[in-house]
CSV table of C-alpha atoms in Angstrom, one decimal:
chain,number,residue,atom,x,y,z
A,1,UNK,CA,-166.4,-106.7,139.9
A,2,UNK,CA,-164.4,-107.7,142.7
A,3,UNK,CA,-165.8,-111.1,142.9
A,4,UNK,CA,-165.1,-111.6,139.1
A,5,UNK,CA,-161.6,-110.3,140.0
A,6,UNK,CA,-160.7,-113.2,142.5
A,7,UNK,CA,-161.6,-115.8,140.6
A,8,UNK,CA,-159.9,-115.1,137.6
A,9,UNK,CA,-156.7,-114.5,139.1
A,10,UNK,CA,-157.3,-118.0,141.3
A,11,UNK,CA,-155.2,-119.8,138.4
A,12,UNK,CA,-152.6,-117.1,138.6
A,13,UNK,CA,-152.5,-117.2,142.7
A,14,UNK,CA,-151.7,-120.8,142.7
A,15,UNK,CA,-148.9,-120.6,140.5
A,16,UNK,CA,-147.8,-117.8,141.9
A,17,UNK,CA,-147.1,-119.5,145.6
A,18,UNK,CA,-146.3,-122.6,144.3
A,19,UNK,CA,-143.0,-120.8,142.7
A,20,UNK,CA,-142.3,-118.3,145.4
A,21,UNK,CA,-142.2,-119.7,149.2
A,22,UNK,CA,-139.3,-120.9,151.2
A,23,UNK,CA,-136.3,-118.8,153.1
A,24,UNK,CA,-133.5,-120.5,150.6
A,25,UNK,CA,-130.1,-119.6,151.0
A,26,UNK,CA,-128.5,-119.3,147.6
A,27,UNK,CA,-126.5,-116.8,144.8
A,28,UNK,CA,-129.2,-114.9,143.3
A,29,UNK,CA,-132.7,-114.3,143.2
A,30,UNK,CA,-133.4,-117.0,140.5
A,31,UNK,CA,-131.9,-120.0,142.5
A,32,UNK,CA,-133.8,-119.1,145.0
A,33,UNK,CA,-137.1,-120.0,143.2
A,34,UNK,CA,-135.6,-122.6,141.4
A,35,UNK,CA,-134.9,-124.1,145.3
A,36,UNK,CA,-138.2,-123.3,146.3
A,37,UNK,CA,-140.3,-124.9,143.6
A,38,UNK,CA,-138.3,-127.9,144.5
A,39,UNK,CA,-139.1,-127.4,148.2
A,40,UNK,CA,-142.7,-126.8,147.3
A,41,UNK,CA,-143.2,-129.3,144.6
A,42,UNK,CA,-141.5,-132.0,147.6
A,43,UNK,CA,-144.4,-131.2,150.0
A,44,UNK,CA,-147.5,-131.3,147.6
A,45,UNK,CA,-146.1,-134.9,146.6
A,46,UNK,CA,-145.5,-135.9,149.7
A,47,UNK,CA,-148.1,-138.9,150.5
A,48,UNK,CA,-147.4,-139.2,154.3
A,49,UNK,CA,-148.4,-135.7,154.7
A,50,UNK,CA,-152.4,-134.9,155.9
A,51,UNK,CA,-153.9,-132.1,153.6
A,52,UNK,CA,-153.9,-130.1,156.7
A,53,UNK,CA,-150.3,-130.3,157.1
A,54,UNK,CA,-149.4,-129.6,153.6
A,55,UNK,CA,-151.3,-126.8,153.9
A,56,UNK,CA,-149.3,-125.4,157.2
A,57,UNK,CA,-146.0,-126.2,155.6
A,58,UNK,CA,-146.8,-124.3,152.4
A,59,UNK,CA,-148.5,-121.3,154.4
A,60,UNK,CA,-145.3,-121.5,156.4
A,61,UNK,CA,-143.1,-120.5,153.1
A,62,UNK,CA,-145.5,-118.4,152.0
A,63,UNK,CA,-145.2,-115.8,154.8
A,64,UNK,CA,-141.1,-115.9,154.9
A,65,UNK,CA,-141.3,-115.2,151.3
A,66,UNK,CA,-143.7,-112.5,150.6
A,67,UNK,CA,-143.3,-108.6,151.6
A,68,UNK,CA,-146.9,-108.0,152.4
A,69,UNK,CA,-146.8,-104.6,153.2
A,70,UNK,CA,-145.2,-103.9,150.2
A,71,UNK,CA,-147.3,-105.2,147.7
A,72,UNK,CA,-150.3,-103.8,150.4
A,73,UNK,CA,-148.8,-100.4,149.9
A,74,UNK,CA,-149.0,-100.8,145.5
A,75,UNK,CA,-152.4,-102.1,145.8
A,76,UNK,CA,-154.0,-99.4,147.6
A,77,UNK,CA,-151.3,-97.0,145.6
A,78,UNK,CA,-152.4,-92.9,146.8
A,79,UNK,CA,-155.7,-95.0,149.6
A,80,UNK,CA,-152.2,-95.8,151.5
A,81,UNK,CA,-151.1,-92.8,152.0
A,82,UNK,CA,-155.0,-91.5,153.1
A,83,UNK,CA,-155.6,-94.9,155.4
A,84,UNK,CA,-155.3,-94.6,158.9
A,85,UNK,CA,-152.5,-96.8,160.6
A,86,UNK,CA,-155.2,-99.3,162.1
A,87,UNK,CA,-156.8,-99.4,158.0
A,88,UNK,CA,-153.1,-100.2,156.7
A,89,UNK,CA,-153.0,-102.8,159.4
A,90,UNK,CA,-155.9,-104.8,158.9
A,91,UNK,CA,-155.5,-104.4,155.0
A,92,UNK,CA,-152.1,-105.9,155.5
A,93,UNK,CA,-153.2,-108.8,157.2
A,94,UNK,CA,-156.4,-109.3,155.2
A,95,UNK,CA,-154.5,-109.0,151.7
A,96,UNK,CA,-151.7,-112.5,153.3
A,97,UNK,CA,-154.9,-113.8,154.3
A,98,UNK,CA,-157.3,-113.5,150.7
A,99,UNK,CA,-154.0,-114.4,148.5
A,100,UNK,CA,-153.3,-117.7,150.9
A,101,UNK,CA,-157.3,-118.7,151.1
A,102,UNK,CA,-157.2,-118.4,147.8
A,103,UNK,CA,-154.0,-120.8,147.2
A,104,UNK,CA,-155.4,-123.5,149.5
A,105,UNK,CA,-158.5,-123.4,147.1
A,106,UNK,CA,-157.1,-124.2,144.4
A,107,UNK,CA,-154.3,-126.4,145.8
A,108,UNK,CA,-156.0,-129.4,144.3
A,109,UNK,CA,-155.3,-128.1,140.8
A,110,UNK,CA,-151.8,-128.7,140.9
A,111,UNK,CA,-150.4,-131.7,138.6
A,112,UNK,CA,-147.3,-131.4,138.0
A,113,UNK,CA,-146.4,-128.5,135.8
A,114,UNK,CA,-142.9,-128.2,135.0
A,115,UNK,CA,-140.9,-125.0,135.4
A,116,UNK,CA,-138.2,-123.2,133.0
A,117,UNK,CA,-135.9,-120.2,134.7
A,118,UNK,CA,-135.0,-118.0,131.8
A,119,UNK,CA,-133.4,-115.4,133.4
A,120,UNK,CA,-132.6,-112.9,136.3
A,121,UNK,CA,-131.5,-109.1,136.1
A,122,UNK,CA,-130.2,-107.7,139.4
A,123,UNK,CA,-130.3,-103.7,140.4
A,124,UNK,CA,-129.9,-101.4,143.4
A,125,UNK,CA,-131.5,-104.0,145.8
A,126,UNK,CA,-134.4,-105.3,143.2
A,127,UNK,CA,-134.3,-108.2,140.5
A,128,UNK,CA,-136.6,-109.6,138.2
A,129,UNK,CA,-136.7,-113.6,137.5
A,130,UNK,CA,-138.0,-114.6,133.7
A,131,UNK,CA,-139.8,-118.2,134.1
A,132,UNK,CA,-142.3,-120.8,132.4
A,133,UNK,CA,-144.7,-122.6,133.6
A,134,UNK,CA,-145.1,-126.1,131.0
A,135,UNK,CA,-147.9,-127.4,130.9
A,136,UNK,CA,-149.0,-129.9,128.2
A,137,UNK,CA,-150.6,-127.8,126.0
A,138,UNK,CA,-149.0,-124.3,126.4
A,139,UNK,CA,-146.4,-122.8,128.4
A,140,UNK,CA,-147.1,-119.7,130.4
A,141,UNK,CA,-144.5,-117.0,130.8
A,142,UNK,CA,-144.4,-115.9,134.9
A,143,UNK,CA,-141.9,-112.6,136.0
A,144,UNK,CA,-141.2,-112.3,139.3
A,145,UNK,CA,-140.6,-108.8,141.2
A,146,UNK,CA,-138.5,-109.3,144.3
A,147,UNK,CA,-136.4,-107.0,147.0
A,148,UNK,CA,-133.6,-107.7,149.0
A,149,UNK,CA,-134.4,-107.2,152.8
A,150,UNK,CA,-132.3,-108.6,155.2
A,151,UNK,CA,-129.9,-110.7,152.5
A,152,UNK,CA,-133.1,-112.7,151.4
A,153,UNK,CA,-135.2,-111.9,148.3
A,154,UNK,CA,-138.8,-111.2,149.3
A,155,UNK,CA,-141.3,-111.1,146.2
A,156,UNK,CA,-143.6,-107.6,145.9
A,157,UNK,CA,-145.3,-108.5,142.4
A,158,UNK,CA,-145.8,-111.2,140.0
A,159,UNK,CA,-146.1,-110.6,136.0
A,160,UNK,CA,-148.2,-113.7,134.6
A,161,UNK,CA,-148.8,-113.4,130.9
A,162,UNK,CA,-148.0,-109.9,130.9
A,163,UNK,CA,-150.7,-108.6,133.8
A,164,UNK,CA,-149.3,-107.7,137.1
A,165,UNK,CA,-151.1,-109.3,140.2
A,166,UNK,CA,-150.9,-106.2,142.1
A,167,UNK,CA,-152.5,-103.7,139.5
A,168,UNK,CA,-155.1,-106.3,139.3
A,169,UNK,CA,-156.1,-106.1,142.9
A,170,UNK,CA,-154.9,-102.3,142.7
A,171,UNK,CA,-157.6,-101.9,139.6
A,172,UNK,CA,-160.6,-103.3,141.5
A,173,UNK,CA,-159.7,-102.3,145.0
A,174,UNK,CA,-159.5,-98.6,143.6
A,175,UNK,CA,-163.4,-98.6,142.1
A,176,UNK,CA,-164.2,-100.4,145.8
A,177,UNK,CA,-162.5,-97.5,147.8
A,178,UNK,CA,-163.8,-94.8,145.7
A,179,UNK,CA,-167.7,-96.0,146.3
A,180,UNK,CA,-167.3,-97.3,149.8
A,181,UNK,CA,-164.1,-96.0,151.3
A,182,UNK,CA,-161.6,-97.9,153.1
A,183,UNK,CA,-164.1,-99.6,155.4
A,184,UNK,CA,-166.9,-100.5,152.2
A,185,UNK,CA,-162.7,-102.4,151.2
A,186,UNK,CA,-162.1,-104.2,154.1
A,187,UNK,CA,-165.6,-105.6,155.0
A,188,UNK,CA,-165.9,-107.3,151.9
A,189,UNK,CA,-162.3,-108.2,152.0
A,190,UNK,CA,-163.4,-110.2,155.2
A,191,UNK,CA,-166.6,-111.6,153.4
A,192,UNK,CA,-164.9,-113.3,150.3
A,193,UNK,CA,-162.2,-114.6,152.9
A,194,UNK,CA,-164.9,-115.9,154.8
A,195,UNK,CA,-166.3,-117.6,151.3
A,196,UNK,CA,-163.3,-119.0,150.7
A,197,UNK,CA,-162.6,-120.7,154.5
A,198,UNK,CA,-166.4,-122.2,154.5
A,199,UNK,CA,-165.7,-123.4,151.0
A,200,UNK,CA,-162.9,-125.7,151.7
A,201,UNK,CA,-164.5,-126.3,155.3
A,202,UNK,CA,-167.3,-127.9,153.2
A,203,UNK,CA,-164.8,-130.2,150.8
């Protein structure tokens, strides 16, 4: 189920922002996300910051760094092609939306995992970055999918112990479309946002 769907990959979503956010300016792909889990990582320890602004820098990042539409358009895979512009619209902005809620609801989790950068593979305008997330008991292995758009390297996937966020939403989303077309999709879309917004207006 779709509910089921979101809150297993809750865990994954917050590791998933936490490594990929901020506009840095370096060589490659990989010291990019190397600088922005330092970046990152800077702000959730920073004391003098409210939760609410944590939250806004973080969201902040978040947006420079992820291609939206792009990972929108491998969600909804062949539904693209058949949704009207207004559809892919909204669906764009709804998907940013769920992925972020769901970040800032699982912020709290955070403590201080450590992260190892294995490896980067540049080609034709797309790399992949190998990493770890350490943790005291295991280490989870975390690939990055990223374009290059304008000279910066915008992520359009993430790999996290060998399932791919986008064919998890693009697995669910499918059955969802199928059943209750595109708007069936985006109404409940806009319900388990709204979950997620009275949840953490209720912490």
């Amino acid at each position: 189920s779709m509910k089921k769907t979101m809150c297993s990959l809750g865990g994954a979503v917050t590791v998933l922002f936490l490594v990929l956010s901020t506009a840095a300016i370096a060589a490659g792909p990989l010291e990019e996300i190397r600088l922005t889990v330092d970046t990152i990582i800077g702000i959730l320890q920073d004391d003098s910051l409210s939760g609410e602004e944590r939250q806004s820098k973080v969201s902040t990042m978040v947006k420079e760094r992820f291609d939206f539409r792009t990972m929108a358009q491998g969600v909804l895979a062949t539904n693209w092609k058949k949704a009207s512009a207004e559809e892919k619209d909204r669906f764009v902005e709804l998907f940013s939306q769920l992925l972020e809620a769901t970040y800032r609801e699982r912020i709290d989790t955070y403590n201080n995992e450590r992260v190892e950068y294995d490896s980067e593979k540049i080609r034709k305008g797309r790399a992949v970055v190998e990493t770890r997330v350490v943790t005291a008991d295991v280490e989870i292995p975390i690939q990055y999918k990223l374009l290059s758009k304008g000279g910066e390297w915008r992520a359009y996937d993430v790999v996290i112990e060998g399932v791919s966020l986008v064919r998890n939403y693009r697995d669910s989303y499918r059955e969802i479309v199928g059943k209750e077309g595109m708007t069936g999709l985006l109404a409940k879309m806009e319900n388990k946002i709204d979950e997620l917004k009275n949840t953490e207006a209720g912490k």
